CSV table of C-alpha atoms in Angstrom, one decimal:
chain,number,residue,atom,x,y,z
J,228,UNK,CA,0.0,0.0,0.0
J,229,UNK,CA,1.4,3.4,-1.0
J,230,UNK,CA,-0.3,6.4,0.6
J,231,UNK,CA,-1.6,8.9,-1.9
J,232,UNK,CA,-2.3,11.7,0.6
J,233,UNK,CA,-0.8,12.9,3.9
J,234,UNK,CA,-3.9,11.7,5.7
J,235,UNK,CA,-3.3,8.2,4.3
J,236,UNK,CA,0.3,8.3,5.3
J,237,UNK,CA,-0.6,9.2,8.9
J,238,UNK,CA,-3.1,6.4,9.0
J,239,UNK,CA,-0.5,3.9,7.7
J,240,UNK,CA,2.0,5.1,10.3
J,241,UNK,CA,-0.5,4.7,13.2
J,242,UNK,CA,-1.5,1.2,11.9
J,243,UNK,CA,2.1,0.1,11.6
J,244,UNK,CA,3.0,1.3,15.1
J,245,UNK,CA,-0.1,-0.5,16.6
J,246,UNK,CA,0.6,-3.7,14.8
J,247,UNK,CA,4.1,-3.7,16.2
J,248,UNK,CA,2.6,-4.1,19.7
J,249,UNK,CA,0.6,-7.2,18.9
J,250,UNK,CA,-1.4,-9.2,16.4
J,251,UNK,CA,-3.9,-7.9,14.0
J,252,UNK,CA,-6.6,-9.7,16.0
J,253,UNK,CA,-5.6,-7.8,19.1
J,254,UNK,CA,-5.6,-4.5,17.2
J,255,UNK,CA,-9.0,-5.3,15.6
J,256,UNK,CA,-10.6,-6.1,19.0
J,257,UNK,CA,-9.0,-3.3,20.9
J,258,UNK,CA,-9.2,-0.5,18.4
J,259,UNK,CA,-11.7,-1.2,15.7
J,260,UNK,CA,-14.4,-3.1,17.6
J,261,UNK,CA,-14.1,-0.8,20.7
J,262,UNK,CA,-14.1,2.2,18.4
J,263,UNK,CA,-17.3,1.2,16.7
J,264,UNK,CA,-18.9,0.4,20.1
J,265,UNK,CA,-17.8,3.8,21.5
J,266,UNK,CA,-19.3,5.9,18.7
J,267,UNK,CA,-22.4,3.8,18.6
J,268,UNK,CA,-23.0,4.5,22.3
J,269,UNK,CA,-22.2,8.2,21.6
J,270,UNK,CA,-24.9,8.3,18.9
J,271,UNK,CA,-27.5,6.4,20.9
J,272,UNK,CA,-27.0,8.1,24.3
J,273,UNK,CA,-24.7,11.1,24.7
J,274,UNK,CA,-25.6,12.8,21.4
J,275,UNK,CA,-29.2,11.7,21.4
J,276,UNK,CA,-31.4,14.6,22.5
J,277,UNK,CA,-34.3,12.3,23.2
J,278,UNK,CA,-32.4,10.1,25.6
J,279,UNK,CA,-32.9,10.8,29.3
J,280,UNK,CA,-30.2,9.0,31.3
J,281,UNK,CA,-32.2,9.4,34.6
J,282,UNK,CA,-35.3,7.5,33.4
J,283,UNK,CA,-33.9,4.2,34.5
J,284,UNK,CA,-32.7,5.6,37.8
J,285,UNK,CA,-36.1,6.8,38.8
J,286,UNK,CA,-35.2,9.9,40.8
J,287,UNK,CA,-35.7,13.6,40.9
J,288,UNK,CA,-32.4,15.0,39.8
J,289,UNK,CA,-33.1,18.3,41.5
J,290,UNK,CA,-33.6,16.8,44.9
J,291,UNK,CA,-30.2,16.3,46.5
J,292,UNK,CA,-31.6,14.9,49.7
J,293,UNK,CA,-33.3,11.9,47.9
J,294,UNK,CA,-32.0,8.5,49.0
J,295,UNK,CA,-34.2,5.6,47.9
J,296,UNK,CA,-33.7,5.4,44.2
J,297,UNK,CA,-31.5,3.7,41.6
J,298,UNK,CA,-31.1,1.0,38.9
J,299,UNK,CA,-30.7,-2.5,40.3
J,300,UNK,CA,-28.7,-3.7,37.3
J,301,UNK,CA,-25.2,-3.3,39.0
J,302,UNK,CA,-23.3,-4.5,35.9
J,303,UNK,CA,-24.9,-2.1,33.5
J,304,UNK,CA,-24.0,-1.9,29.8
J,305,UNK,CA,-20.2,-1.8,30.5
J,306,UNK,CA,-18.5,-3.0,33.7
J,307,UNK,CA,-15.0,-2.9,32.4
J,308,UNK,CA,-13.7,0.2,34.2
J,309,UNK,CA,-14.9,-0.8,37.6
J,310,UNK,CA,-13.8,-4.4,37.2
J,311,UNK,CA,-10.3,-3.3,36.2
J,312,UNK,CA,-10.1,-1.0,39.2
J,313,UNK,CA,-11.3,-3.8,41.5
J,314,UNK,CA,-8.6,-6.2,40.2
J,315,UNK,CA,-5.8,-3.7,40.9
J,316,UNK,CA,-7.0,-3.4,44.5
J,317,UNK,CA,-7.6,-7.0,45.3
J,318,UNK,CA,-7.3,-9.6,42.6
J,319,UNK,CA,-6.8,-13.1,44.0
J,320,UNK,CA,-3.0,-13.5,44.7
J,321,UNK,CA,-3.1,-17.3,45.1
J,322,UNK,CA,-5.1,-18.6,42.1
J,323,UNK,CA,-2.1,-18.3,39.6
J,324,UNK,CA,-4.4,-16.5,37.1
J,325,UNK,CA,-3.9,-13.2,35.4
J,326,UNK,CA,-2.6,-10.7,38.0
J,327,UNK,CA,-2.1,-10.3,41.7
J,328,UNK,CA,-3.9,-7.5,43.4
J,329,UNK,CA,-2.1,-5.0,45.6
J,330,UNK,CA,-3.9,-6.2,48.7
J,331,UNK,CA,-4.4,-9.8,49.8
J,332,UNK,CA,-7.7,-11.2,50.9
J,333,UNK,CA,-9.7,-8.0,50.9
J,334,UNK,CA,-13.4,-7.6,50.4
J,335,UNK,CA,-14.5,-5.4,47.5
J,336,UNK,CA,-17.8,-3.5,47.8
J,337,UNK,CA,-18.9,-2.4,44.3
J,338,UNK,CA,-21.0,0.7,44.5
J,339,UNK,CA,-22.1,1.8,41.0
J,340,UNK,CA,-22.6,5.6,41.2
J,341,UNK,CA,-21.0,7.0,38.0
J,342,UNK,CA,-22.0,4.7,35.1
J,343,UNK,CA,-20.7,6.0,31.8
J,344,UNK,CA,-19.8,9.4,33.1
J,345,UNK,CA,-23.3,10.3,34.3
J,346,UNK,CA,-21.8,11.6,37.6
J,347,UNK,CA,-24.3,13.5,39.7
J,348,UNK,CA,-23.2,15.0,43.0
J,349,UNK,CA,-26.1,13.4,44.9
J,350,UNK,CA,-25.2,10.0,43.5
J,351,UNK,CA,-21.6,10.4,44.7
J,352,UNK,CA,-22.6,11.6,48.1
J,353,UNK,CA,-25.1,8.8,48.5
J,354,UNK,CA,-22.6,6.2,47.4
J,355,UNK,CA,-20.0,7.4,49.9
J,356,UNK,CA,-22.5,7.3,52.8
J,357,UNK,CA,-23.7,3.8,51.7
J,358,UNK,CA,-20.1,2.5,51.6
J,359,UNK,CA,-19.3,4.0,55.0
J,360,UNK,CA,-22.5,2.7,56.6
J,361,UNK,CA,-21.9,-0.8,55.3
J,362,UNK,CA,-18.4,-1.2,56.7
J,363,UNK,CA,-15.9,0.2,54.1
J,364,UNK,CA,-12.6,1.2,55.6
J,365,UNK,CA,-11.1,2.6,52.3
J,366,UNK,CA,-13.1,4.1,49.5
J,367,UNK,CA,-11.6,4.4,46.0
J,368,UNK,CA,-13.0,7.0,43.7
J,369,UNK,CA,-11.7,6.5,40.1
J,370,UNK,CA,-13.8,9.3,38.7
J,371,UNK,CA,-13.9,13.1,38.4
J,372,UNK,CA,-15.2,16.1,36.5
J,373,UNK,CA,-14.6,19.7,35.8
J,374,UNK,CA,-17.9,21.1,37.2
J,375,UNK,CA,-19.8,20.4,40.3
J,376,UNK,CA,-23.5,21.3,40.5
J,377,UNK,CA,-23.7,20.9,44.3
J,378,UNK,CA,-20.3,20.5,45.8
J,379,UNK,CA,-21.8,21.0,49.3
J,380,UNK,CA,-23.6,17.7,49.3
J,381,UNK,CA,-20.4,15.8,48.4
J,382,UNK,CA,-18.5,17.8,51.0
J,383,UNK,CA,-20.9,16.7,53.7
J,384,UNK,CA,-20.5,13.1,52.7
J,385,UNK,CA,-16.7,13.4,52.8
J,386,UNK,CA,-16.9,14.9,56.3
J,387,UNK,CA,-19.1,11.9,57.3
J,388,UNK,CA,-16.6,9.5,56.0
J,389,UNK,CA,-13.8,11.2,57.9
J,390,UNK,CA,-15.9,11.2,61.1
J,391,UNK,CA,-16.2,7.4,60.7
J,392,UNK,CA,-12.5,6.9,60.2
J,393,UNK,CA,-12.8,5.9,56.5
J,394,UNK,CA,-10.0,6.8,54.1
J,395,UNK,CA,-10.9,8.4,50.7
J,396,UNK,CA,-8.6,7.7,47.8
J,397,UNK,CA,-9.3,9.8,44.7
J,398,UNK,CA,-8.0,9.8,41.1
J,399,UNK,CA,-6.5,13.2,40.2
J,400,UNK,CA,-7.9,13.2,36.7
J,401,UNK,CA,-6.7,12.8,33.1
J,402,UNK,CA,-6.7,16.3,31.6
J,403,UNK,CA,-3.0,17.1,32.1
J,404,UNK,CA,-3.9,20.2,34.1
J,405,UNK,CA,-2.7,21.8,37.3
J,406,UNK,CA,-5.6,21.2,39.7
J,407,UNK,CA,-4.2,23.7,42.2
J,408,UNK,CA,-5.5,26.4,39.8
J,409,UNK,CA,-8.1,24.6,37.6
J,410,UNK,CA,-11.2,22.8,38.8
J,411,UNK,CA,-11.4,19.0,39.3
J,412,UNK,CA,-14.2,17.6,41.4
J,413,UNK,CA,-14.5,16.2,44.0
J,414,UNK,CA,-11.8,18.2,45.8
J,415,UNK,CA,-11.1,19.3,49.3
J,416,UNK,CA,-10.2,23.0,48.7
J,417,UNK,CA,-12.9,24.3,51.1
J,418,UNK,CA,-12.9,21.4,53.6
J,419,UNK,CA,-11.6,21.2,57.2
J,420,UNK,CA,-8.2,19.7,58.2
J,421,UNK,CA,-9.7,16.6,59.7
J,422,UNK,CA,-11.4,15.7,56.4
J,423,UNK,CA,-8.4,16.5,54.3
J,424,UNK,CA,-6.3,14.3,56.6
J,425,UNK,CA,-8.4,11.3,55.6
J,426,UNK,CA,-8.3,12.0,51.8
J,427,UNK,CA,-5.6,11.1,49.3
J,428,UNK,CA,-5.5,12.4,45.7
J,429,UNK,CA,-3.4,10.4,43.3
J,430,UNK,CA,-1.6,11.3,40.0
J,431,UNK,CA,-0.4,8.7,37.5
J,432,UNK,CA,3.2,7.8,36.8
J,433,UNK,CA,4.6,6.0,33.8
J,434,UNK,CA,6.9,2.9,33.6
J,435,UNK,CA,10.2,4.7,33.0
J,436,UNK,CA,12.2,6.7,35.5
J,437,UNK,CA,13.2,9.4,33.1
J,438,UNK,CA,11.6,12.6,31.7
J,439,UNK,CA,8.5,10.6,30.8
J,440,UNK,CA,7.8,9.6,34.4
J,441,UNK,CA,4.8,11.8,34.7
J,442,UNK,CA,2.0,10.2,32.6
J,443,UNK,CA,1.3,12.6,29.8
J,444,UNK,CA,-2.4,12.8,30.7
J,445,UNK,CA,-2.1,13.0,34.5
J,446,UNK,CA,-3.4,16.0,36.4
J,447,UNK,CA,-1.0,17.4,39.0
J,448,UNK,CA,-0.9,20.0,41.8
J,449,UNK,CA,1.6,20.9,44.5
J,450,UNK,CA,-1.1,21.4,47.0
J,451,UNK,CA,-4.0,19.2,45.7
J,452,UNK,CA,-2.2,16.0,44.6
J,453,UNK,CA,-0.6,13.9,47.4
J,454,UNK,CA,1.2,11.2,45.6
J,455,UNK,CA,1.8,9.5,42.3
J,456,UNK,CA,1.3,5.8,41.5
J,457,UNK,CA,1.6,3.6,38.4
J,458,UNK,CA,-1.1,4.4,35.9
J,459,UNK,CA,0.2,3.6,32.4
J,460,UNK,CA,-0.5,0.2,30.7
J,461,UNK,CA,-1.8,-1.4,33.9
J,462,UNK,CA,-2.9,-5.0,33.4
J,463,UNK,CA,-6.0,-6.0,35.3
J,464,UNK,CA,-9.3,-7.9,35.3
J,465,UNK,CA,-12.2,-7.1,33.1
J,466,UNK,CA,-15.6,-8.9,32.8
J,467,UNK,CA,-16.0,-12.5,31.4
J,468,UNK,CA,-12.7,-13.7,32.9
J,469,UNK,CA,-10.5,-11.5,30.7
J,470,UNK,CA,-7.6,-9.1,31.3
J,471,UNK,CA,-6.6,-5.8,29.6
J,472,UNK,CA,-4.1,-3.0,29.8
J,473,UNK,CA,-5.6,0.4,30.6
J,474,UNK,CA,-4.2,3.9,31.3
J,475,UNK,CA,-5.4,6.5,33.6
J,476,UNK,CA,-5.3,8.0,37.1
J,477,UNK,CA,-8.3,5.7,37.5
J,478,UNK,CA,-5.7,2.9,37.5
J,479,UNK,CA,-3.2,4.8,39.8
J,480,UNK,CA,-5.8,5.5,42.5
J,481,UNK,CA,-6.6,1.8,43.2
J,482,UNK,CA,-2.9,1.1,43.5
J,483,UNK,CA,-3.0,3.5,46.5
J,484,UNK,CA,-6.4,2.2,47.7
J,485,UNK,CA,-5.0,-1.3,47.7
J,486,UNK,CA,-1.9,-0.2,49.6
J,487,UNK,CA,-4.2,1.5,52.2
J,488,UNK,CA,-6.2,-1.7,52.5
J,489,UNK,CA,-2.9,-3.7,52.9
J,490,UNK,CA,-1.8,-1.4,55.7
J,491,UNK,CA,-5.2,-1.4,57.5
J,492,UNK,CA,-5.3,-5.2,57.3
J,493,UNK,CA,-1.9,-5.6,58.9
J,494,UNK,CA,-2.3,-2.7,61.4
J,495,UNK,CA,-6.1,-2.3,62.1
J,496,UNK,CA,-5.4,0.1,65.0
J,497,UNK,CA,-4.1,2.8,62.7
J,498,UNK,CA,-6.5,5.6,61.9
J,499,UNK,CA,-7.4,6.7,58.3
J,500,UNK,CA,-5.3,9.8,58.9
J,501,UNK,CA,-2.3,7.8,60.0
J,502,UNK,CA,-2.6,5.5,57.0
J,503,UNK,CA,-2.5,8.6,54.7
J,504,UNK,CA,0.5,10.0,56.5
J,505,UNK,CA,2.3,6.7,56.2
J,506,UNK,CA,1.7,6.5,52.5
J,507,UNK,CA,2.7,10.1,51.8
J,508,UNK,CA,5.9,9.9,54.0
J,509,UNK,CA,7.1,6.6,52.5
J,510,UNK,CA,7.1,7.5,48.9
J,511,UNK,CA,10.2,7.1,46.7
J,512,UNK,CA,11.3,10.7,46.1
J,513,UNK,CA,12.0,11.7,42.5
J,514,UNK,CA,14.8,14.2,42.1
J,515,UNK,CA,14.8,14.9,38.4
J,516,UNK,CA,12.8,16.9,35.9
J,517,UNK,CA,10.0,15.5,33.8
J,518,UNK,CA,8.4,16.7,30.5
J,519,UNK,CA,5.2,18.6,30.7
J,520,UNK,CA,3.2,19.4,27.6
J,521,UNK,CA,1.4,22.8,28.0
J,522,UNK,CA,-1.9,22.3,26.2
J,523,UNK,CA,-3.2,19.9,23.6
J,524,UNK,CA,-2.2,18.9,20.1
J,525,UNK,CA,1.1,18.1,18.4
J,526,UNK,CA,2.2,21.7,18.4
J,527,UNK,CA,1.7,22.4,22.1
J,528,UNK,CA,4.8,23.7,23.8
J,529,UNK,CA,6.8,21.5,26.1
J,530,UNK,CA,8.4,22.4,29.4
J,531,UNK,CA,10.8,20.6,31.8
J,532,UNK,CA,9.6,20.8,35.4
J,533,UNK,CA,10.8,19.1,38.7
J,534,UNK,CA,8.7,16.0,39.5
J,535,UNK,CA,8.9,17.2,43.1
J,536,UNK,CA,6.6,20.1,42.1
J,537,UNK,CA,3.8,17.9,40.9
J,538,UNK,CA,2.5,16.8,44.3
J,539,UNK,CA,2.8,17.3,48.0
J,540,UNK,CA,5.0,14.3,48.5
J,541,UNK,CA,7.1,14.7,45.4
J,542,UNK,CA,7.3,11.0,45.0
J,543,UNK,CA,5.7,7.6,44.0
J,544,UNK,CA,4.1,5.3,46.5
J,545,UNK,CA,6.1,2.2,47.6
J,546,UNK,CA,4.4,-0.6,49.5
J,547,UNK,CA,7.5,-2.0,51.1
J,548,UNK,CA,8.5,1.4,52.5
J,549,UNK,CA,4.9,2.0,53.7
J,550,UNK,CA,4.6,-1.3,55.6
J,551,UNK,CA,8.0,-0.8,57.2
J,552,UNK,CA,6.9,2.7,58.3
J,553,UNK,CA,3.5,1.4,59.5
J,554,UNK,CA,5.2,-1.0,61.8
J,555,UNK,CA,6.7,1.9,63.7
J,556,UNK,CA,3.2,3.6,64.0
J,557,UNK,CA,1.2,0.7,65.3
J,558,UNK,CA,-0.8,1.9,68.3
J,559,UNK,CA,0.8,5.3,68.3
J,560,UNK,CA,-1.1,8.5,67.7
J,561,UNK,CA,1.1,10.5,65.4
J,562,UNK,CA,-1.7,11.7,63.1
J,563,UNK,CA,-5.0,13.2,64.3
């Protein structure tokens, strides 16, 4: 095949690069089939003016105090994202299949509150309260958005979680923006110190310890992001006993949630605030610059910035270091 136009040449280049990564069958299933599925769903739902996503939920979207509503189909049209996240946290470590989760022998409580990006503040708040009331010790939140209709209702749920000694672990988002200055919700910018002490926000790191260490898509923030964790080409569980590599801070967040579960299972006396402090203090510090692309598109300017300026800790989580540090905390009250 000889390209006749620049567009054809670019398509050929993309195809050749993708085929180097695996077989044509893998490329067809991952790129073509999923692409058709994605745009079909866009046409049927997101771009369909006659479609009301709340019909199946059966609630009043304007009533933030409403509790007893919802769709009982917990799997929904696509359970890949949540299944992948759950596998990172706690996939069986003894069955010799697929992957090993970060935490061993933990219970996963699946609470479906943001299907296909339909993320309402009342749904998030109700999901947090439900998880807390049903025994969760760590809540992973692999979702986010740029606008919050009613941040107050989520804030109150976050305060409730902190009051019950539950640790919140949240993905920083995938827009490659500084969330110190730009909006990403939920966030704790207007919350009290006790709630912030029980809340970890996680950026995504790449596989190489060089200028590409910051995942190109990951949000960051010297005051709003606590730590970074692996979030590029993460292999984990998906429905129907399959496995898949995915990218995102959605994958980095459950790495930290799994670590928090690991610490709390070995040292149950530790508070949520202590667990956060341990995870932040035990990071592997990164003392070199990373590449940051300012904006979108191929022509966006690039800058070199210290990795240490991307988060509060300036480092990447490390389970071994965290467990060693946790052993020195057990029973001690160093974080309030």
